[in-house]
Amino acid sequence: MEKFFKDFPKIIYEGPRSKNPLSFKYYNPEEVILGKAMKDHLRFAVAFWHTIRNEGTDPFGLPVMDRPWMKYSDVMDQSFAKIDAVFEFCEKLGVEYFTFHDRDIAPEGEKPRKSNEILDKVVDHIKEHMKSSNVKLLWGTANLTAHPRYAQGAATSPDANVFAYAAAQVKKAMEVTKKLGGLGYVFWGGREGYETLLNTDMELELNNYARFLKMASEYAKKIGFKGILMIEPKPKEPTKHQYDFDSAHVLGFLKIHGLWDDFKLNIEANHATLAGHTFSHELRFARIHGKLASIDANQGDLLLGWDTDQFPINIYETSLAMYEVLKSGGLDCGLNFDAKVRRSSYDLEDLFYAHIAAMDAFAVGLKVAARLLEDGVLEEFLRERYSSYSNGVGKDIVEGRIDFEGLEKYVLDKPSNFKPNSGKQEYLERVINDYLLSVE
Amino acid sequence: MEKFFKDFPKIIYEGPRSKNPLSFKYYNPEEVILGKAMKDHLRFAVAFWHTIRNEGTDPFGLPVMDRPWMKYSDVMDQSFAKIDAVFEFCEKLGVEYFTFHDRDIAPEGEKPRKSNEILDKVVDHIKEHMKSSNVKLLWGTANLTAHPRYAQGAATSPDANVFAYAAAQVKKAMEVTKKLGGLGYVFWGGREGYETLLNTDMELELNNYARFLKMASEYAKKIGFKGILMIEPKPKEPTKHQYDFDSAHVLGFLKIHGLWDDFKLNIEANHATLAGHTFSHELRFARIHGKLASIDANQGDLLLGWDTDQFPINIYETSLAMYEVLKSGGLDCGLNFDAKVRRSSYDLEDLFYAHIAAMDAFAVGLKVAARLLEDGVLEEFLRERYSSYSNGVGKDIVEGRIDFEGLEKYVLDKPSNFKPNSGKQEYLERVINDYLLSVE
Amino acid sequence: MEKFFKDFPKIIYEGPRSKNPLSFKYYNPEEVILGKAMKDHLRFAVAFWHTIRNEGTDPFGLPVMDRPWMKYSDVMDQSFAKIDAVFEFCEKLGVEYFTFHDRDIAPEGEKPRKSNEILDKVVDHIKEHMKSSNVKLLWGTANLTAHPRYAQGAATSPDANVFAYAAAQVKKAMEVTKKLGGLGYVFWGGREGYETLLNTDMELELNNYARFLKMASEYAKKIGFKGILMIEPKPKEPTKHQYDFDSAHVLGFLKIHGLWDDFKLNIEANHATLAGHTFSHELRFARIHGKLASIDANQGDLLLGWDTDQFPINIYETSLAMYEVLKSGGLDCGLNFDAKVRRSSYDLEDLFYAHIAAMDAFAVGLKVAARLLEDGVLEEFLRERYSSYSNGVGKDIVEGRIDFEGLEKYVLDKPSNFKPNSGKQEYLERVINDYLLSVE
Amino acid sequence: MEKFFKDFPKIIYEGPRSKNPLSFKYYNPEEVILGKAMKDHLRFAVAFWHTIRNEGTDPFGLPVMDRPWMKYSDVMDQSFAKIDAVFEFCEKLGVEYFTFHDRDIAPEGEKPRKSNEILDKVVDHIKEHMKSSNVKLLWGTANLTAHPRYAQGAATSPDANVFAYAAAQVKKAMEVTKKLGGLGYVFWGGREGYETLLNTDMELELNNYARFLKMASEYAKKIGFKGILMIEPKPKEPTKHQYDFDSAHVLGFLKIHGLWDDFKLNIEANHATLAGHTFSHELRFARIHGKLASIDANQGDLLLGWDTDQFPINIYETSLAMYEVLKSGGLDCGLNFDAKVRRSSYDLEDLFYAHIAAMDAFAVGLKVAARLLEDGVLEEFLRERYSSYSNGVGKDIVEGRIDFEGLEKYVLDKPSNFKPNSGKQEYLERVINDYLLSVE
């Protein structure tokens, strides 16, 4: 078996003062934070499509990355080599999980039956690797976006045949995910939406999408898949409008269509900002509805209008994200690096630099968030800010003991000029800076 | 009673060939389209805040419009004059409805009790006008955004006292709306949201918001208000994030909090685009969920990131909007011109030009939409495009008679290469052009 | 020679009442408008890369369009077939121009010398077609964006070797354009910019870019190329920041670097909006600086943050664009459809529908613009609006006869409260509607 | 003289471990960095309009901040009180500069002559303060945006009288700035642009703008004003399109109109992002053209489409900004906090928290930037990355010794497959994190 990363050392923690760029300065996997090892808080995953398969194409550019595992001319050899590569890379990096979609790991055959057979062979190869490795599957998914049959949607295609192809593909991908012990299964509806309303029956499409998800959930139960089923919101790209626009769209849809108990959310940072929200907002919204299951850890460029899927290196973002994760009691799955090295970062070593930068950034985020929580600094502020709801008329409101008439009576002769206490935003923003700057 | 528009004629329909800029070329109120008079399809309303009260301030500019009705130094005289002005303007323009919020028409007193007394006097003045005019109230609302007490939210304020003030104000506004025969009552939560998550208990705020809306709905029932209760989505501005982000956020919220049957939606064009959607999208989404009750008719500038509230003059937009309205079987309320003349259009005659331009644009839109529907051109296209769901496996899907296993069986040996029929977007876009260009 | 469009008729003008979707309703090539035939006003061009080579890939999707001319396994056969296709398509459509870049028409060889030889063969094939066809070259260009060597820029690459490759490629492309009688040559700097300032020497890159353009201009003179050299602004995509951000960036750059007389602009609608401007703005800015040479005719989706390159079907846009073109006294080159059918419009007939829709939309735009000019409706408004600069203090200002002291003296005792006449925006917007709706 | 901040201590440096929120943790004014005291590197200024005059209105909200200096009913008393307040606040905060516009400090009279007289009285009051304080004027400006006469532009108004009013106002403001020893004078053209092209003679307006600026520059010379004349770019808001869109627009305009030597730039962070650029980009672009004179230090919210003018607290932004400042050899003027506390931060203490947070953030930024430069970490990377331009063909390119023909010869037989070294973006991003996290 070819070794693709033999020139690289195993990446280890060396602390902030290390001068070795191929070491962690903050990510110390076994270090215990709030009673749990860092690696268990974070459960990082390498994303197959970006780290292994991405060759640096863009809408105006040809492949630019010469990955050694892509050089095999035989398609099965190449599939096996890619699997070898992901395991080797995870091990070198000290990452214990990966994620993939069906077409990442195996080519499609002439018929779905044939595609499944090919897939099985590659899955066996993965199983083989797993025996001798502690690298595991975070979650799996099916690619319902690339093939021409999905050009107009999969579960929301105008053509019922396409719905059937998609169903068969998801069925198989769920089986495979179960077989590989995945902690979850993700639905990303990149083509579930429309290009123009002029040719779209939105009502039928939304109903069909609900039918599809219900069938998926039922099949998961039937085969005894214990992982979490997740929907990953994204507002647009590739499609002009995607039905899973953001977490509120998805949760509303689940509720309206009777699917609430069947699905949770996989939140991606860059998808959040494309929808006009901060990453924190989407995490918070999912969390307070009990629906935060996993994270696609990346970052976008807010001055660009497409999904740049950059490695998450901004420590403000990682800190506020980990704050939500800790408040949520941890994730069902983990942090998947749905991130790609920039097109100009085409060396193998850039894969290491990028993952290390992101892992350190999340380690910093975890440390900051843990200290914020231990000190209770934000919690105490909130307790005070909302304290009027703990007694008197506020308590009556919260406990449903007062109505409009009662409330009118309460204020009718109070002065109109009234103002709550200052919201102190800048004070709080500085607190965050102070916590960031004192990380060790 | 002073006449403010005495230099202007009553605006009448003169047809497309008229050279008179103070006439309608397309809006012919009594003309019957699809069995209903134009004016009943469209039910235009003048918005008090923009057309009567707006003096052309902006974040960098002082008032620039010298409205004669604003010149009264006595505050009650000014209130009465404003009422006189809106009735006179509507009559001159041939618009039969207006909309207002409580602070539009009357100033606030030192205590809520006093504010209510002042409001009552102005409402009586309105009632007086209504006796001799056929101008009516489309819908009313309460201003829960301007006063400092609402700086941090109204129903979602961190301070329970503010919740109470807001409740009392909405209670009164609903009573007044009922008294004036309003067809609906609108909730626009311009401050219901947050500036920073650092100081926000989103879960409590959302729950409080639901409590507030429930109390409102119960009070409406209690007083026998028969109008439609509506929520108007807007994603941001003035607040960084508003909970009523878009129609999907609102409908999801209603469903999650058990408020589904109590509210419908008032959709604004410019709010749609601020949320990243087309106006049509928001109308369609509301319509297919049975929730399209009224429209705030304006248009935004998609290259600007704030609510420009321009008069709706783009005939593509008005045509696609009226298509959704007709498909919805009409509106519970109507088309409110939540639009302001540009700051440099400060003459009284600009108020006429702007409203005439918009009314003609919607008349064109109505005619285009009606002909599209009569010809069934889009319907037929959809019927064909989604025909596979009317029989065979598609029918099984829609009727719930097949599952993942059945669907897999269905496709397992079909060729992987499959593609639905072309979506023909450009063909359909040209059809729209052809309908626009043949309006008469 | 294979005929790819043999199932399609020659597209001809049949007038607005025609029911034939494969006919023009407004584009009547020989119809004379303001003394010139429509086809000479518009000089439409088919873009090779979109119409012939685009197979419908997107960042998440595989090729979806099965173009018969792409099926040849031999790479030269395919090149020749693509040339055959573009000529046949233009003839069927009645379009007299096409545009291309070097890598559109011919594959790259192992060395630049070899690439040039391959290119020459294909150019000979084009020349052959031209003998028997009235289809001509609007402009040519070189692809300096796709190949990995340009991943970090071409003229602005950090590597001087890349600068040299780019120079050689442009040199050849200019020679080929001259040989084929192109009316112009376009520079689109899709990779001339940066991904991150952290690794960028912006000053050196801008200077190198100027050096490159100077060499190009000198070489054009040397070989006697009489066509217009044009720069095509675009703010971003594929690169995070592109130096040719918009027309003002480019013109400023040309002035600062002494290149003003050497280049004009090719303005694209979708690039304008990506830069935060209207299409009209960019055309106007280019026009008043005497720099409007050609147009990439398409339209974007302002709710999407990437270059959608849709066919230009919006008649507001085409009318205002043609207004600028007529005011400019026509274009040096013409209107190139840098537009692609939507990914779901994958039938050959969609190519016709899309081009017909756009050609009709521009024909409408031309008619509207011509009538606006004939009636002098906007000109008269401007004359009045700015009349104060024609005499008195205004004339002194314009003619440089007054300074701050003189102006202070002039106003020192005038009332502070002063206001210019209303800008009448809504009135003018309605005028545009009236002209659109009365097109015949 | 009333003391408005008597409850607040003088803010002093107490170091990172201090628990006192009213102290600096990083800003240590006399600490020497790269041979210069921090306070001289940074030259912070308090912005009169935001910190003294802003009462927290927004497009939907009434004043919410009860500033004690605004309570005086006599308009001159209020003007004097505001001046007292700004000096007291600066002294408490340890900020040595402030900025203002003419209408900030004094109300307008019935005629320009009267306005000037009022202004003179207030300026005398400022002079008086300056005698006993070390608080100085960073720069002054004139408000050409608020008054109705400027609704359609000042120097670019369609009315020549408005041009004259603006000239008189700027003349006076320059005199006042000179009298107060301002280091510079800023032109912000918030209304120099257009709302719609339909009513705009862009060519005349741009020429008039150039005439106005030339007169200003000549007058500055005439009165011996030694400060820097600066233009502050902003793309939009309040106007739909502003001619000073961004630094490239402004510099191009200066070059085209022969004003290059007369003006430099005042760069604002939030204006940069509204134009689609990073703050760093605008600073870099200004710097490499020798035009970086001063900074409006704030930050925007990239998910909001308007100028939020938040206090600059993001340490990535402050570090990269200070890097450009240091590379530029310092600023002609300084860092003006063109920032306002959030509307809900309405307490007096919030003014302190906000300024302290920003001053500490810039102190951190200065320290990070200085260490980056001392270590030469980015410089060394660039030297290596662009090394090919230091010899061989690269040197020939830079020194103008080679043309297209020479370059073609150089590459004609080189392999087409060539790629520069990796751009290593993620590696560099991590370096920045490491420097941030090791600040002390």
mmCIF file with all atom_site columns, C-alpha atoms in Angstrom, chain B residues 300-384:
data_model
loop_
_atom_site.group_PDB
_atom_site.id
_atom_site.type_symbol
_atom_site.label_atom_id
_atom_site.label_alt_id
_atom_site.label_comp_id
_atom_site.label_asym_id
_atom_site.label_entity_id
_atom_site.label_seq_id
_atom_site.pdbx_PDB_ins_code
_atom_site.Cartn_x
_atom_site.Cartn_y
_atom_site.Cartn_z
_atom_site.occupancy
_atom_site.B_iso_or_equiv
_atom_site.pdbx_formal_charge
_atom_site.auth_seq_id
_atom_site.auth_comp_id
_atom_site.auth_asym_id
_atom_site.auth_atom_id
_atom_site.pdbx_PDB_model_num
ATOM 1  C CA . GLY B 1 300 ? -36.470 47.925 -2.966  1.00 0.00 ? 300 GLY B CA 1
ATOM 2  C CA . ASP B 1 301 ? -33.168 48.634 -4.608  1.00 0.00 ? 301 ASP B CA 1
ATOM 3  C CA . LEU B 1 302 ? -31.340 45.335 -4.635  1.00 0.00 ? 302 LEU B CA 1
ATOM 4  C CA . LEU B 1 303 ? -27.983 47.078 -4.743  1.00 0.00 ? 303 LEU B CA 1
ATOM 5  C CA . LEU B 1 304 ? -28.723 48.842 -1.465  1.00 0.00 ? 304 LEU B CA 1
ATOM 6  C CA . GLY B 1 305 ? -28.807 47.014 1.838   1.00 0.00 ? 305 GLY B CA 1
ATOM 7  C CA . TRP B 1 306 ? -31.583 48.888 3.539   1.00 0.00 ? 306 TRP B CA 1
ATOM 8  C CA . ASP B 1 307 ? -35.317 49.292 3.217   1.00 0.00 ? 307 ASP B CA 1
ATOM 9  C CA . THR B 1 308 ? -35.689 51.944 0.523   1.00 0.00 ? 308 THR B CA 1
ATOM 10 C CA . ASP B 1 309 ? -39.476 51.576 0.378   1.00 0.00 ? 309 ASP B CA 1
ATOM 11 C CA . GLN B 1 310 ? -39.726 52.848 -3.172  1.00 0.00 ? 310 GLN B CA 1
ATOM 12 C CA . PHE B 1 311 ? -43.007 53.089 -5.004  1.00 0.00 ? 311 PHE B CA 1
ATOM 13 C CA . PRO B 1 312 ? -43.690 49.837 -6.874  1.00 0.00 ? 312 PRO B CA 1
ATOM 14 C CA . ILE B 1 313 ? -43.291 50.763 -10.521 1.00 0.00 ? 313 ILE B CA 1
ATOM 15 C CA . ASN B 1 314 ? -41.546 47.710 -11.959 1.00 0.00 ? 314 ASN B CA 1
ATOM 16 C CA . ILE B 1 315 ? -44.114 45.889 -14.069 1.00 0.00 ? 315 ILE B CA 1
ATOM 17 C CA . TYR B 1 316 ? -42.338 42.549 -13.842 1.00 0.00 ? 316 TYR B CA 1
ATOM 18 C CA . GLU B 1 317 ? -42.746 42.683 -10.094 1.00 0.00 ? 317 GLU B CA 1
ATOM 19 C CA . THR B 1 318 ? -46.362 43.836 -10.154 1.00 0.00 ? 318 THR B CA 1
ATOM 20 C CA . SER B 1 319 ? -47.303 41.189 -12.720 1.00 0.00 ? 319 SER B CA 1
ATOM 21 C CA . LEU B 1 320 ? -45.778 38.297 -10.825 1.00 0.00 ? 320 LEU B CA 1
ATOM 22 C CA . ALA B 1 321 ? -47.249 39.621 -7.581  1.00 0.00 ? 321 ALA B CA 1
ATOM 23 C CA . MET B 1 322 ? -50.740 39.855 -9.020  1.00 0.00 ? 322 MET B CA 1
ATOM 24 C CA . TYR B 1 323 ? -50.335 36.355 -10.427 1.00 0.00 ? 323 TYR B CA 1
ATOM 25 C CA . GLU B 1 324 ? -49.864 35.075 -6.873  1.00 0.00 ? 324 GLU B CA 1
ATOM 26 C CA . VAL B 1 325 ? -52.778 37.184 -5.655  1.00 0.00 ? 325 VAL B CA 1
ATOM 27 C CA . LEU B 1 326 ? -55.111 35.822 -8.298  1.00 0.00 ? 326 LEU B CA 1
ATOM 28 C CA . LYS B 1 327 ? -53.950 32.251 -7.657  1.00 0.00 ? 327 LYS B CA 1
ATOM 29 C CA . SER B 1 328 ? -54.668 32.873 -3.994  1.00 0.00 ? 328 SER B CA 1
ATOM 30 C CA . GLY B 1 329 ? -58.227 33.877 -4.795  1.00 0.00 ? 329 GLY B CA 1
ATOM 31 C CA . GLY B 1 330 ? -57.603 37.477 -3.810  1.00 0.00 ? 330 GLY B CA 1
ATOM 32 C CA . LEU B 1 331 ? -56.425 39.094 -0.612  1.00 0.00 ? 331 LEU B CA 1
ATOM 33 C CA . ASP B 1 332 ? -58.158 39.323 2.752   1.00 0.00 ? 332 ASP B CA 1
ATOM 34 C CA . CYS B 1 333 ? -57.037 42.927 2.941   1.00 0.00 ? 333 CYS B CA 1
ATOM 35 C CA . GLY B 1 334 ? -55.362 44.687 0.024   1.00 0.00 ? 334 GLY B CA 1
ATOM 36 C CA . LEU B 1 335 ? -52.346 46.493 -1.380  1.00 0.00 ? 335 LEU B CA 1
ATOM 37 C CA . ASN B 1 336 ? -50.920 49.038 1.014   1.00 0.00 ? 336 ASN B CA 1
ATOM 38 C CA . PHE B 1 337 ? -48.429 51.485 -0.486  1.00 0.00 ? 337 PHE B CA 1
ATOM 39 C CA . ASP B 1 338 ? -45.795 51.175 2.192   1.00 0.00 ? 338 ASP B CA 1
ATOM 40 C CA . ALA B 1 339 ? -43.704 53.383 -0.012  1.00 0.00 ? 339 ALA B CA 1
ATOM 41 C CA . LYS B 1 340 ? -42.271 56.819 0.236   1.00 0.00 ? 340 LYS B CA 1
ATOM 42 C CA . VAL B 1 341 ? -41.418 59.328 -2.445  1.00 0.00 ? 341 VAL B CA 1
ATOM 43 C CA . ARG B 1 342 ? -37.672 59.745 -2.824  1.00 0.00 ? 342 ARG B CA 1
ATOM 44 C CA . ARG B 1 343 ? -36.234 62.433 -0.572  1.00 0.00 ? 343 ARG B CA 1
ATOM 45 C CA . SER B 1 344 ? -35.710 64.715 -3.562  1.00 0.00 ? 344 SER B CA 1
ATOM 46 C CA . SER B 1 345 ? -39.300 64.322 -4.744  1.00 0.00 ? 345 SER B CA 1
ATOM 47 C CA . TYR B 1 346 ? -40.483 66.857 -2.221  1.00 0.00 ? 346 TYR B CA 1
ATOM 48 C CA . ASP B 1 347 ? -43.322 68.548 -4.032  1.00 0.00 ? 347 ASP B CA 1
ATOM 49 C CA . LEU B 1 348 ? -46.944 67.747 -3.294  1.00 0.00 ? 348 LEU B CA 1
ATOM 50 C CA . GLU B 1 349 ? -47.377 66.767 -6.922  1.00 0.00 ? 349 GLU B CA 1
ATOM 51 C CA . ASP B 1 350 ? -44.730 64.075 -6.469  1.00 0.00 ? 350 ASP B CA 1
ATOM 52 C CA . LEU B 1 351 ? -47.152 62.328 -4.099  1.00 0.00 ? 351 LEU B CA 1
ATOM 53 C CA . PHE B 1 352 ? -49.575 62.111 -6.985  1.00 0.00 ? 352 PHE B CA 1
ATOM 54 C CA . TYR B 1 353 ? -47.004 61.075 -9.573  1.00 0.00 ? 353 TYR B CA 1
ATOM 55 C CA . ALA B 1 354 ? -45.720 58.326 -7.320  1.00 0.00 ? 354 ALA B CA 1
ATOM 56 C CA . HIS B 1 355 ? -49.089 56.865 -6.434  1.00 0.00 ? 355 HIS B CA 1
ATOM 57 C CA . ILE B 1 356 ? -50.328 57.106 -10.013 1.00 0.00 ? 356 ILE B CA 1
ATOM 58 C CA . ALA B 1 357 ? -47.194 55.369 -11.290 1.00 0.00 ? 357 ALA B CA 1
ATOM 59 C CA . ALA B 1 358 ? -47.672 52.570 -8.780  1.00 0.00 ? 358 ALA B CA 1
ATOM 60 C CA . MET B 1 359 ? -51.388 52.197 -9.342  1.00 0.00 ? 359 MET B CA 1
ATOM 61 C CA . ASP B 1 360 ? -50.875 52.014 -13.076 1.00 0.00 ? 360 ASP B CA 1
ATOM 62 C CA . ALA B 1 361 ? -48.073 49.504 -12.583 1.00 0.00 ? 361 ALA B CA 1
ATOM 63 C CA . PHE B 1 362 ? -50.348 47.264 -10.530 1.00 0.00 ? 362 PHE B CA 1
ATOM 64 C CA . ALA B 1 363 ? -53.172 47.688 -13.023 1.00 0.00 ? 363 ALA B CA 1
ATOM 65 C CA . VAL B 1 364 ? -50.768 46.497 -15.712 1.00 0.00 ? 364 VAL B CA 1
ATOM 66 C CA . GLY B 1 365 ? -49.725 43.654 -13.426 1.00 0.00 ? 365 GLY B CA 1
ATOM 67 C CA . LEU B 1 366 ? -53.329 42.640 -12.874 1.00 0.00 ? 366 LEU B CA 1
ATOM 68 C CA . LYS B 1 367 ? -54.043 42.614 -16.597 1.00 0.00 ? 367 LYS B CA 1
ATOM 69 C CA . VAL B 1 368 ? -50.940 40.588 -17.374 1.00 0.00 ? 368 VAL B CA 1
ATOM 70 C CA . ALA B 1 369 ? -51.639 38.104 -14.597 1.00 0.00 ? 369 ALA B CA 1
ATOM 71 C CA . ALA B 1 370 ? -55.252 37.704 -15.597 1.00 0.00 ? 370 ALA B CA 1
ATOM 72 C CA . ARG B 1 371 ? -54.315 36.965 -19.205 1.00 0.00 ? 371 ARG B CA 1
ATOM 73 C CA . LEU B 1 372 ? -51.626 34.522 -18.115 1.00 0.00 ? 372 LEU B CA 1
ATOM 74 C CA . LEU B 1 373 ? -54.257 32.712 -16.099 1.00 0.00 ? 373 LEU B CA 1
ATOM 75 C CA . GLU B 1 374 ? -56.955 32.867 -18.731 1.00 0.00 ? 374 GLU B CA 1
ATOM 76 C CA . ASP B 1 375 ? -54.548 31.419 -21.263 1.00 0.00 ? 375 ASP B CA 1
ATOM 77 C CA . GLY B 1 376 ? -53.349 28.907 -18.665 1.00 0.00 ? 376 GLY B CA 1
ATOM 78 C CA . VAL B 1 377 ? -49.892 29.281 -20.082 1.00 0.00 ? 377 VAL B CA 1
ATOM 79 C CA . LEU B 1 378 ? -47.931 28.596 -16.890 1.00 0.00 ? 378 LEU B CA 1
ATOM 80 C CA . GLU B 1 379 ? -50.469 26.122 -15.544 1.00 0.00 ? 379 GLU B CA 1
ATOM 81 C CA . GLU B 1 380 ? -50.256 24.021 -18.654 1.00 0.00 ? 380 GLU B CA 1
ATOM 82 C CA . PHE B 1 381 ? -46.495 24.030 -18.538 1.00 0.00 ? 381 PHE B CA 1
ATOM 83 C CA . LEU B 1 382 ? -46.564 22.853 -14.926 1.00 0.00 ? 382 LEU B CA 1
ATOM 84 C CA . ARG B 1 383 ? -49.127 20.186 -15.618 1.00 0.00 ? 383 ARG B CA 1
ATOM 85 C CA . GLU B 1 384 ? -46.842 18.711 -18.232 1.00 0.00 ? 384 GLU B CA 1
#
